[in-house]
CSV table of C-alpha atoms in Angstrom, one decimal:
chain,number,residue,atom,x,y,z
E,1236,MET,CA,-40.9,-32.3,11.3
E,1237,PRO,CA,-39.4,-32.3,7.8
E,1238,SER,CA,-41.1,-30.1,5.1
E,1239,MET,CA,-42.1,-31.5,1.9
E,1240,ARG,CA,-38.8,-30.6,0.3
E,1241,ASP,CA,-36.9,-32.1,3.0
E,1242,ASP,CA,-38.8,-35.4,2.6
E,1243,SER,CA,-38.0,-35.4,-1.0
E,1244,LEU,CA,-34.1,-35.6,-0.7
E,1245,ARG,CA,-33.2,-38.7,-2.7
E,1246,LEU,CA,-29.7,-40.1,-2.6
E,1247,ASP,CA,-29.4,-40.5,-6.4
E,1248,ASP,CA,-30.2,-36.9,-7.0
E,1249,ALA,CA,-27.5,-35.8,-4.4
E,1250,VAL,CA,-24.9,-38.0,-5.8
E,1251,ALA,CA,-25.7,-36.9,-9.4
E,1252,ILE,CA,-24.4,-33.5,-8.4
E,1253,LEU,CA,-21.6,-34.7,-6.1
E,1254,GLU,CA,-20.0,-36.7,-8.8
E,1255,ARG,CA,-20.0,-34.0,-11.4
E,1256,THR,CA,-18.5,-31.2,-9.4
E,1257,PRO,CA,-14.7,-32.2,-9.8
E,1258,ALA,CA,-14.9,-32.5,-13.7
E,1259,SER,CA,-16.9,-29.3,-13.9
E,1260,LEU,CA,-14.4,-27.3,-11.8
E,1261,THR,CA,-11.4,-29.0,-13.6
E,1262,ALA,CA,-12.9,-28.0,-17.0
E,1263,LEU,CA,-13.4,-24.5,-15.7
E,1264,LEU,CA,-10.0,-23.9,-13.8
E,1265,LYS,CA,-7.3,-26.2,-15.2
E,1266,ASP,CA,-4.4,-24.3,-16.8
E,1267,LEU,CA,-6.2,-21.0,-16.5
E,1268,PRO,CA,-3.9,-17.9,-16.2
E,1269,GLU,CA,-2.9,-17.1,-12.7
E,1270,ARG,CA,-4.8,-13.9,-12.9
E,1271,TRP,CA,-8.1,-15.8,-12.6
E,1272,VAL,CA,-7.0,-18.5,-10.3
E,1273,GLN,CA,-5.5,-16.2,-7.7
E,1274,ALA,CA,-8.1,-13.5,-7.8
E,1275,THR,CA,-10.2,-12.7,-4.8
E,1276,GLU,CA,-13.2,-10.5,-4.0
E,1277,GLY,CA,-10.9,-8.4,-1.6
E,1278,ALA,CA,-9.1,-8.9,1.8
E,1279,GLY,CA,-10.3,-11.9,3.7
E,1280,THR,CA,-12.0,-13.5,0.6
E,1281,TRP,CA,-11.0,-16.6,-1.2
E,1282,SER,CA,-9.4,-17.3,-4.6
E,1283,PRO,CA,-10.6,-20.2,-6.7
E,1284,TYR,CA,-7.2,-21.8,-5.7
E,1285,ASP,CA,-8.1,-21.4,-2.0
E,1286,VAL,CA,-11.6,-22.8,-2.6
E,1287,ILE,CA,-10.2,-26.1,-4.2
E,1288,GLY,CA,-8.0,-26.6,-1.1
E,1289,HIS,CA,-11.2,-26.0,1.1
E,1290,LEU,CA,-13.2,-28.5,-0.9
E,1291,ILE,CA,-10.4,-31.1,-0.4
E,1292,HIS,CA,-10.3,-30.5,3.4
E,1293,GLY,CA,-14.1,-31.1,3.4
E,1294,GLU,CA,-13.6,-34.4,1.6
E,1295,ARG,CA,-10.9,-35.5,4.1
E,1296,THR,CA,-12.5,-34.4,7.4
E,1297,ASP,CA,-16.2,-33.4,7.1
E,1298,TRP,CA,-18.8,-35.2,5.0
E,1299,ILE,CA,-18.0,-38.9,5.1
E,1300,PRO,CA,-16.5,-38.8,8.6
E,1301,ARG,CA,-19.9,-37.1,9.8
E,1302,ALA,CA,-21.9,-39.6,7.9
E,1303,ARG,CA,-20.2,-42.5,9.4
E,1304,HIS,CA,-20.6,-40.8,12.8
E,1305,ILE,CA,-24.4,-40.5,12.4
E,1306,MET,CA,-24.7,-44.0,11.0
E,1307,ALA,CA,-22.8,-45.4,14.0
E,1308,GLY,CA,-25.2,-43.7,16.4
E,1309,ASP,CA,-22.5,-41.7,18.0
E,1310,SER,CA,-24.1,-39.3,20.4
E,1311,ARG,CA,-21.0,-37.1,20.9
E,1312,PRO,CA,-20.9,-33.8,18.7
E,1313,PHE,CA,-19.0,-33.9,15.4
E,1314,GLU,CA,-15.5,-32.7,15.2
E,1315,PRO,CA,-15.6,-29.0,14.3
E,1316,PHE,CA,-14.6,-28.2,10.7
E,1317,ASP,CA,-11.5,-26.1,10.0
E,1318,ARG,CA,-12.6,-23.5,7.5
E,1319,MET,CA,-9.0,-22.2,7.2
E,1320,ALA,CA,-7.1,-25.5,6.8
E,1321,GLN,CA,-6.4,-25.0,3.1
E,1322,PHE,CA,-4.0,-22.0,3.8
E,1323,THR,CA,-1.5,-24.3,5.2
E,1324,ALA,CA,-2.5,-27.7,3.5
E,1325,SER,CA,-2.4,-26.2,0.0
E,1326,GLN,CA,1.2,-24.7,0.3
E,1327,GLY,CA,3.5,-25.6,-2.4
E,1328,LYS,CA,0.8,-27.4,-4.5
E,1329,SER,CA,-0.1,-26.4,-8.0
E,1330,LEU,CA,-3.8,-25.9,-8.8
E,1331,GLY,CA,-3.6,-28.8,-11.2
E,1332,GLU,CA,-2.5,-31.2,-8.3
E,1333,LEU,CA,-5.3,-29.9,-6.1
E,1334,LEU,CA,-7.9,-30.5,-8.8
E,1335,VAL,CA,-6.5,-34.1,-9.2
E,1336,THR,CA,-6.6,-34.7,-5.5
E,1337,PHE,CA,-10.1,-33.3,-5.1
E,1338,ALA,CA,-11.4,-35.5,-8.0
E,1339,GLU,CA,-9.8,-38.7,-6.4
E,1340,LEU,CA,-11.0,-38.0,-2.9
E,1341,ARG,CA,-14.6,-37.2,-4.1
E,1342,HIS,CA,-14.6,-40.4,-6.1
E,1343,GLN,CA,-13.5,-42.6,-3.1
E,1344,ASN,CA,-16.0,-40.8,-0.8
E,1345,LEU,CA,-19.0,-41.4,-3.2
E,1346,ALA,CA,-17.9,-45.1,-3.4
E,1347,THR,CA,-17.8,-45.2,0.4
E,1348,LEU,CA,-21.2,-43.5,0.7
E,1349,LEU,CA,-22.6,-46.1,-1.7
E,1350,GLU,CA,-21.1,-49.0,0.3
E,1351,MET,CA,-22.9,-47.6,3.5
E,1352,ASN,CA,-26.1,-48.7,1.8
E,1353,VAL,CA,-28.1,-45.6,3.1
E,1354,THR,CA,-31.8,-46.3,3.1
E,1355,ASN,CA,-34.6,-43.7,3.2
E,1356,GLU,CA,-35.1,-44.3,6.8
E,1357,ASP,CA,-31.4,-43.8,7.4
E,1358,LEU,CA,-31.8,-40.2,6.1
E,1359,ASN,CA,-33.7,-39.4,9.2
E,1360,ARG,CA,-30.9,-40.6,11.7
E,1361,ARG,CA,-29.7,-37.8,13.8
E,1362,GLY,CA,-26.2,-36.5,14.9
E,1363,LEU,CA,-25.1,-33.6,17.0
E,1364,HIS,CA,-23.5,-30.6,15.3
E,1365,PRO,CA,-21.1,-28.7,17.6
E,1366,GLU,CA,-22.9,-25.3,16.9
E,1367,LEU,CA,-26.2,-26.2,15.2
E,1368,GLY,CA,-27.4,-28.9,17.5
E,1369,GLY,CA,-29.4,-31.8,16.1
E,1370,VAL,CA,-29.2,-32.6,12.4
E,1371,THR,CA,-30.1,-35.5,10.1
E,1372,LEU,CA,-28.0,-37.7,7.8
E,1373,GLY,CA,-30.3,-36.3,5.0
E,1374,GLN,CA,-29.6,-32.7,5.9
E,1375,LEU,CA,-25.9,-33.5,5.9
E,1376,LEU,CA,-26.1,-34.9,2.3
E,1377,ALA,CA,-28.2,-32.0,1.1
E,1378,THR,CA,-25.6,-29.6,2.7
E,1379,TRP,CA,-22.7,-31.5,0.9
E,1380,VAL,CA,-24.6,-30.7,-2.5
E,1381,VAL,CA,-25.4,-27.0,-1.7
E,1382,HIS,CA,-21.9,-26.5,-0.4
E,1383,ASP,CA,-20.5,-27.7,-3.7
E,1384,LEU,CA,-22.7,-25.4,-5.6
E,1385,ASP,CA,-22.1,-22.4,-3.3
E,1386,HIS,CA,-18.5,-22.7,-4.1
E,1387,VAL,CA,-19.0,-23.2,-7.8
E,1388,SER,CA,-21.0,-20.0,-7.7
E,1389,GLN,CA,-18.2,-18.3,-5.7
E,1390,ILE,CA,-15.6,-19.2,-8.1
E,1391,ALA,CA,-17.6,-17.8,-11.0
E,1392,ARG,CA,-18.4,-14.6,-9.1
E,1393,THR,CA,-14.8,-14.1,-8.0
E,1394,MET,CA,-13.4,-14.4,-11.5
E,1395,ALA,CA,-16.2,-12.2,-12.9
E,1396,LYS,CA,-15.2,-9.4,-10.6
E,1397,VAL,CA,-11.7,-9.3,-12.2
E,1398,TYR,CA,-13.6,-7.6,-15.1
E,1399,SER,CA,-15.7,-5.3,-13.0
E,1400,GLU,CA,-14.3,-2.2,-14.6
E,1401,ALA,CA,-13.4,-3.7,-18.0
E,1402,THR,CA,-17.0,-4.2,-18.9
E,1403,GLY,CA,-17.7,-0.4,-18.9
E,1404,PRO,CA,-21.4,0.6,-19.3
E,1405,TRP,CA,-22.4,-3.2,-19.5
E,1406,SER,CA,-21.8,-3.6,-15.9
E,1407,ALA,CA,-25.3,-2.2,-15.4
E,1408,TYR,CA,-26.6,-5.4,-16.8
E,1409,LEU,CA,-24.3,-7.9,-15.1
E,1410,SER,CA,-25.7,-8.4,-11.6
E,1411,ILE,CA,-22.9,-10.7,-10.6
E,1412,LEU,CA,-20.6,-7.8,-10.3
E,1413,ARG,CA,-22.7,-6.6,-7.4
E,1414,ASP,CA,-23.4,-10.0,-5.7
E,1415,ARG,CA,-22.0,-10.1,-2.2
E,1416,GLN,CA,-20.5,-6.7,-2.6
E,1417,ARG,CA,-18.3,-5.8,0.2
E,1418,TYR,CA,-17.6,-2.2,-0.4
V,967,MET,CA,-10.9,7.4,-20.0
V,968,PRO,CA,-10.2,3.8,-19.2
V,969,SER,CA,-9.3,2.8,-15.7
V,970,MET,CA,-6.3,0.6,-14.8
V,971,ARG,CA,-8.4,-2.6,-14.9
V,972,ASP,CA,-10.0,-1.6,-18.2
V,973,ASP,CA,-6.5,-1.2,-19.7
V,974,SER,CA,-5.6,-4.6,-18.5
V,975,LEU,CA,-8.0,-6.7,-20.6
V,976,ARG,CA,-5.9,-9.3,-22.5
V,977,LEU,CA,-7.5,-11.2,-25.4
V,978,ASP,CA,-5.8,-14.3,-24.1
V,979,ASP,CA,-7.2,-14.0,-20.7
V,980,ALA,CA,-10.6,-13.6,-22.0
V,981,VAL,CA,-10.5,-16.4,-24.5
V,982,ALA,CA,-9.1,-18.7,-21.7
V,983,ILE,CA,-12.5,-18.4,-19.8
V,984,LEU,CA,-14.6,-18.4,-23.0
V,985,GLU,CA,-13.2,-21.6,-24.3
V,986,ARG,CA,-13.7,-23.4,-20.9
V,987,THR,CA,-17.3,-22.6,-20.3
V,988,PRO,CA,-19.0,-25.2,-22.6
V,989,ALA,CA,-17.0,-28.1,-21.1
V,990,SER,CA,-17.5,-26.9,-17.6
V,991,LEU,CA,-21.3,-26.6,-18.1
V,992,THR,CA,-21.5,-30.0,-19.9
V,993,ALA,CA,-19.6,-31.6,-17.1
V,994,LEU,CA,-22.1,-30.1,-14.6
V,995,LEU,CA,-25.4,-30.7,-16.4
V,996,LYS,CA,-25.3,-33.5,-18.9
V,997,ASP,CA,-27.6,-36.3,-18.0
V,998,LEU,CA,-28.6,-34.7,-14.7
V,999,PRO,CA,-32.0,-35.6,-13.4
V,1000,GLU,CA,-34.9,-33.3,-14.6
V,1001,ARG,CA,-35.2,-32.1,-11.0
V,1002,TRP,CA,-32.0,-30.1,-11.3
V,1003,VAL,CA,-32.2,-29.2,-14.9
V,1004,GLN,CA,-35.8,-27.8,-14.8
V,1005,ALA,CA,-35.4,-26.0,-11.4
V,1006,THR,CA,-35.9,-22.2,-11.2
V,1007,GLU,CA,-35.7,-19.7,-8.5
V,1008,GLY,CA,-39.5,-18.9,-8.8
V,1009,ALA,CA,-41.9,-17.3,-11.3
V,1010,GLY,CA,-40.1,-15.4,-14.0
V,1011,THR,CA,-36.6,-16.9,-13.4
V,1012,TRP,CA,-34.7,-19.3,-15.5
V,1013,SER,CA,-33.9,-23.0,-15.2
V,1014,PRO,CA,-30.4,-24.3,-16.2
V,1015,TYR,CA,-32.1,-25.6,-19.4
V,1016,ASP,CA,-33.4,-22.1,-20.2
V,1017,VAL,CA,-29.9,-20.5,-19.6
V,1018,ILE,CA,-28.1,-22.9,-22.1
V,1019,GLY,CA,-30.7,-21.8,-24.7
V,1020,HIS,CA,-29.9,-18.1,-23.9
V,1021,LEU,CA,-26.2,-18.7,-24.2
V,1022,ILE,CA,-26.7,-20.2,-27.6
V,1023,HIS,CA,-28.8,-17.3,-28.7
V,1024,GLY,CA,-25.9,-15.1,-27.6
V,1025,GLU,CA,-23.4,-17.1,-29.7
V,1026,ARG,CA,-25.7,-16.8,-32.7
V,1027,THR,CA,-26.7,-13.1,-32.5
V,1028,ASP,CA,-24.7,-11.0,-30.0
V,1029,TRP,CA,-21.0,-11.4,-29.3
V,1030,ILE,CA,-19.4,-12.0,-32.8
V,1031,PRO,CA,-21.9,-10.0,-34.8
V,1032,ARG,CA,-21.3,-7.0,-32.5
V,1033,ALA,CA,-17.5,-7.5,-32.6
V,1034,ARG,CA,-17.7,-7.5,-36.4
V,1035,HIS,CA,-19.9,-4.3,-36.3
V,1036,ILE,CA,-17.4,-2.5,-34.3
V,1037,MET,CA,-14.3,-3.8,-36.3
V,1038,ALA,CA,-16.2,-2.6,-39.6
V,1039,GLY,CA,-16.6,0.8,-38.1
V,1040,ASP,CA,-20.5,0.7,-38.5
V,1041,SER,CA,-21.8,3.8,-36.8
V,1042,ARG,CA,-25.5,2.5,-36.4
V,1043,PRO,CA,-26.5,1.0,-33.1
V,1044,PHE,CA,-26.1,-2.8,-32.6
V,1045,GLU,CA,-29.2,-4.9,-33.1
V,1046,PRO,CA,-31.0,-5.3,-29.8
V,1047,PHE,CA,-30.4,-8.7,-28.1
V,1048,ASP,CA,-33.5,-10.7,-27.4
V,1049,ARG,CA,-33.3,-12.0,-23.9
V,1050,MET,CA,-36.4,-14.2,-24.3
V,1051,ALA,CA,-35.4,-16.1,-27.5
V,1052,GLN,CA,-34.7,-19.3,-25.9
V,1053,PHE,CA,-38.3,-19.9,-24.9
V,1054,THR,CA,-39.1,-20.6,-28.5
V,1055,ALA,CA,-35.8,-21.6,-29.9
V,1056,SER,CA,-35.1,-24.4,-27.4
V,1057,GLN,CA,-38.5,-26.0,-27.9
V,1058,GLY,CA,-38.4,-29.7,-28.4
V,1059,LYS,CA,-34.6,-29.9,-27.9
V,1060,SER,CA,-33.0,-32.0,-25.2
V,1061,LEU,CA,-30.5,-30.4,-22.8
V,1062,GLY,CA,-27.8,-32.8,-24.3
V,1063,GLU,CA,-28.6,-31.4,-27.8
V,1064,LEU,CA,-28.4,-27.8,-26.5
V,1065,LEU,CA,-25.0,-28.4,-24.7
V,1066,VAL,CA,-23.6,-29.7,-27.9
V,1067,THR,CA,-24.9,-26.8,-29.9
V,1068,PHE,CA,-23.5,-24.4,-27.4
V,1069,ALA,CA,-20.1,-26.1,-27.5
V,1070,GLU,CA,-20.0,-26.0,-31.3
V,1071,LEU,CA,-21.0,-22.4,-31.7
V,1072,ARG,CA,-18.6,-21.3,-29.1
V,1073,HIS,CA,-15.8,-23.1,-30.8
V,1074,GLN,CA,-16.6,-21.5,-34.1
V,1075,ASN,CA,-17.0,-18.1,-32.6
V,1076,LEU,CA,-13.6,-18.2,-31.0
V,1077,ALA,CA,-12.0,-19.4,-34.2
V,1078,THR,CA,-13.7,-16.4,-35.9
V,1079,LEU,CA,-12.4,-14.0,-33.2
V,1080,LEU,CA,-8.9,-15.2,-33.6
V,1081,GLU,CA,-9.2,-14.8,-37.4
V,1082,MET,CA,-10.1,-11.1,-36.8
V,1083,ASN,CA,-6.6,-10.6,-35.6
V,1084,VAL,CA,-7.7,-8.2,-32.9
V,1085,THR,CA,-4.8,-5.9,-31.7
V,1086,ASN,CA,-4.5,-4.0,-28.3
V,1087,GLU,CA,-5.5,-0.8,-30.3
V,1088,ASP,CA,-8.6,-2.5,-31.7
V,1089,LEU,CA,-9.8,-3.1,-28.1
V,1090,ASN,CA,-10.3,0.7,-28.0
V,1091,ARG,CA,-12.6,0.8,-31.2
V,1092,ARG,CA,-16.0,2.1,-30.4
V,1093,GLY,CA,-19.6,1.0,-31.3
V,1094,LEU,CA,-23.1,2.2,-30.4
V,1095,HIS,CA,-25.2,0.1,-28.0
V,1096,PRO,CA,-29.0,0.7,-28.4
V,1097,GLU,CA,-29.4,1.5,-24.8
V,1098,LEU,CA,-26.1,2.0,-23.2
V,1099,GLY,CA,-24.5,4.4,-25.8
V,1100,GLY,CA,-20.8,4.2,-26.8
V,1101,VAL,CA,-18.9,1.1,-25.9
V,1102,THR,CA,-15.5,-0.4,-26.9
V,1103,LEU,CA,-14.6,-3.7,-28.3
V,1104,GLY,CA,-12.6,-4.5,-25.2
V,1105,GLN,CA,-15.8,-3.8,-23.0
V,1106,LEU,CA,-17.8,-6.1,-25.3
V,1107,LEU,CA,-15.2,-9.0,-24.9
V,1108,ALA,CA,-15.0,-8.4,-21.1
V,1109,THR,CA,-18.9,-8.6,-21.0
V,1110,TRP,CA,-18.9,-11.8,-23.0
V,1111,VAL,CA,-16.6,-13.4,-20.3
V,1112,VAL,CA,-18.6,-11.9,-17.3
V,1113,HIS,CA,-21.8,-12.9,-18.9
V,1114,ASP,CA,-20.7,-16.5,-19.1
V,1115,LEU,CA,-19.6,-16.5,-15.5
V,1116,ASP,CA,-22.9,-14.8,-14.4
V,1117,HIS,CA,-24.9,-17.6,-15.9
V,1118,VAL,CA,-22.5,-20.3,-14.5
V,1119,SER,CA,-23.1,-18.7,-10.9
V,1120,GLN,CA,-27.0,-18.5,-11.7
V,1121,ILE,CA,-27.0,-22.2,-12.6
V,1122,ALA,CA,-25.3,-23.2,-9.4
V,1123,ARG,CA,-27.5,-21.0,-7.4
V,1124,THR,CA,-30.7,-22.2,-9.0
V,1125,MET,CA,-29.9,-25.8,-8.3
V,1126,ALA,CA,-28.7,-25.1,-4.8
V,1127,LYS,CA,-32.0,-23.6,-3.9
V,1128,VAL,CA,-33.7,-27.0,-4.7
V,1129,TYR,CA,-32.3,-28.0,-1.3
V,1130,SER,CA,-33.1,-24.9,0.5
V,1131,GLU,CA,-35.3,-26.7,3.0
V,1132,ALA,CA,-33.4,-30.1,2.9
V,1133,THR,CA,-30.3,-28.6,4.4
V,1134,GLY,CA,-32.2,-27.9,7.7
V,1135,PRO,CA,-30.2,-25.9,10.3
V,1136,TRP,CA,-27.1,-25.9,8.0
V,1137,SER,CA,-28.9,-23.4,5.7
V,1138,ALA,CA,-27.6,-20.7,8.1
V,1139,TYR,CA,-24.1,-21.3,6.8
V,1140,LEU,CA,-25.1,-21.6,3.1
V,1141,SER,CA,-25.2,-18.0,1.9
V,1142,ILE,CA,-26.1,-19.0,-1.7
V,1143,LEU,CA,-29.6,-19.9,-0.5
V,1144,ARG,CA,-30.2,-16.3,0.2
V,1145,ASP,CA,-28.4,-14.8,-2.8
V,1146,ARG,CA,-30.8,-12.9,-5.0
V,1147,GLN,CA,-33.6,-13.8,-2.8
V,1148,ARG,CA,-37.0,-12.8,-4.3
V,1149,TYR,CA,-39.4,-13.4,-1.4
């Protein structure tokens, strides 16, 4: 029983965000000092460098494989997604390399998505998530978009917190310094 | 009595973020469908379009004028900053025009900042904020950086919430959909 908003997912709108994320993150992060790129929000949280590795792993193993799985009518659950893969997969790679890899994979994946000729009816096709149960192709594509934006926001928040103390009295006006506060 | 982090503001690090923000936001927002650009988080909240107008107003009236004010040793309080200026100043302008204006003003302002030849000692110079009281030049520059990142995060969060319903069961994994929840 999709809500009005659920109905209104349009493939063009989703692709418009997905195709912009790599360039936006590259413009933000490329050649930035390590102080920003390696910053975290504390133990167990991710740096911008970690996040780019995570986005790459999603391009390789999550979004398009799951879209194919749904379009093929496969009734088995999706392969679980490894949220920690980047901690081994990124080893020895520079952030610049990771940004190029992310942009290439995203470009290929959006080309693949367009080749799948997904119709509005196809957006209601269902697959089985290993934890969440029944989900639709439309929900998968909306999640791909929101997942990008969640990590863009996380990168900005993580870097902002490097200057938590440095802003002095102005910190009262800067809500981002208290978003997802862990202490 | 600056803390360790306060001490560690370096002008190069601040400029590295400030010079990247316009290109990153342009890559994210240019030519995006209106659905994304005009989205808000509800009554009284700002769309990505509104935010770019706000960033422009900061370039015109806030950061560099206040930095000059401090460097000149002016003991009067800063001019208050108008947080609503964009609602009149942006009228009739396309988002594309606003992005170009923001990039040009930021470029000019960073050139001006470099011409000011701010030393590490200068970062401890003080000015008077009309509400917050005594602040330093270093705190002003750190706030400029965090203010950029706060609005990058806000833009990503605002656009993510367009798909709050569309993600279906996956919304449980997408914390951004609940960040700064107002209802």
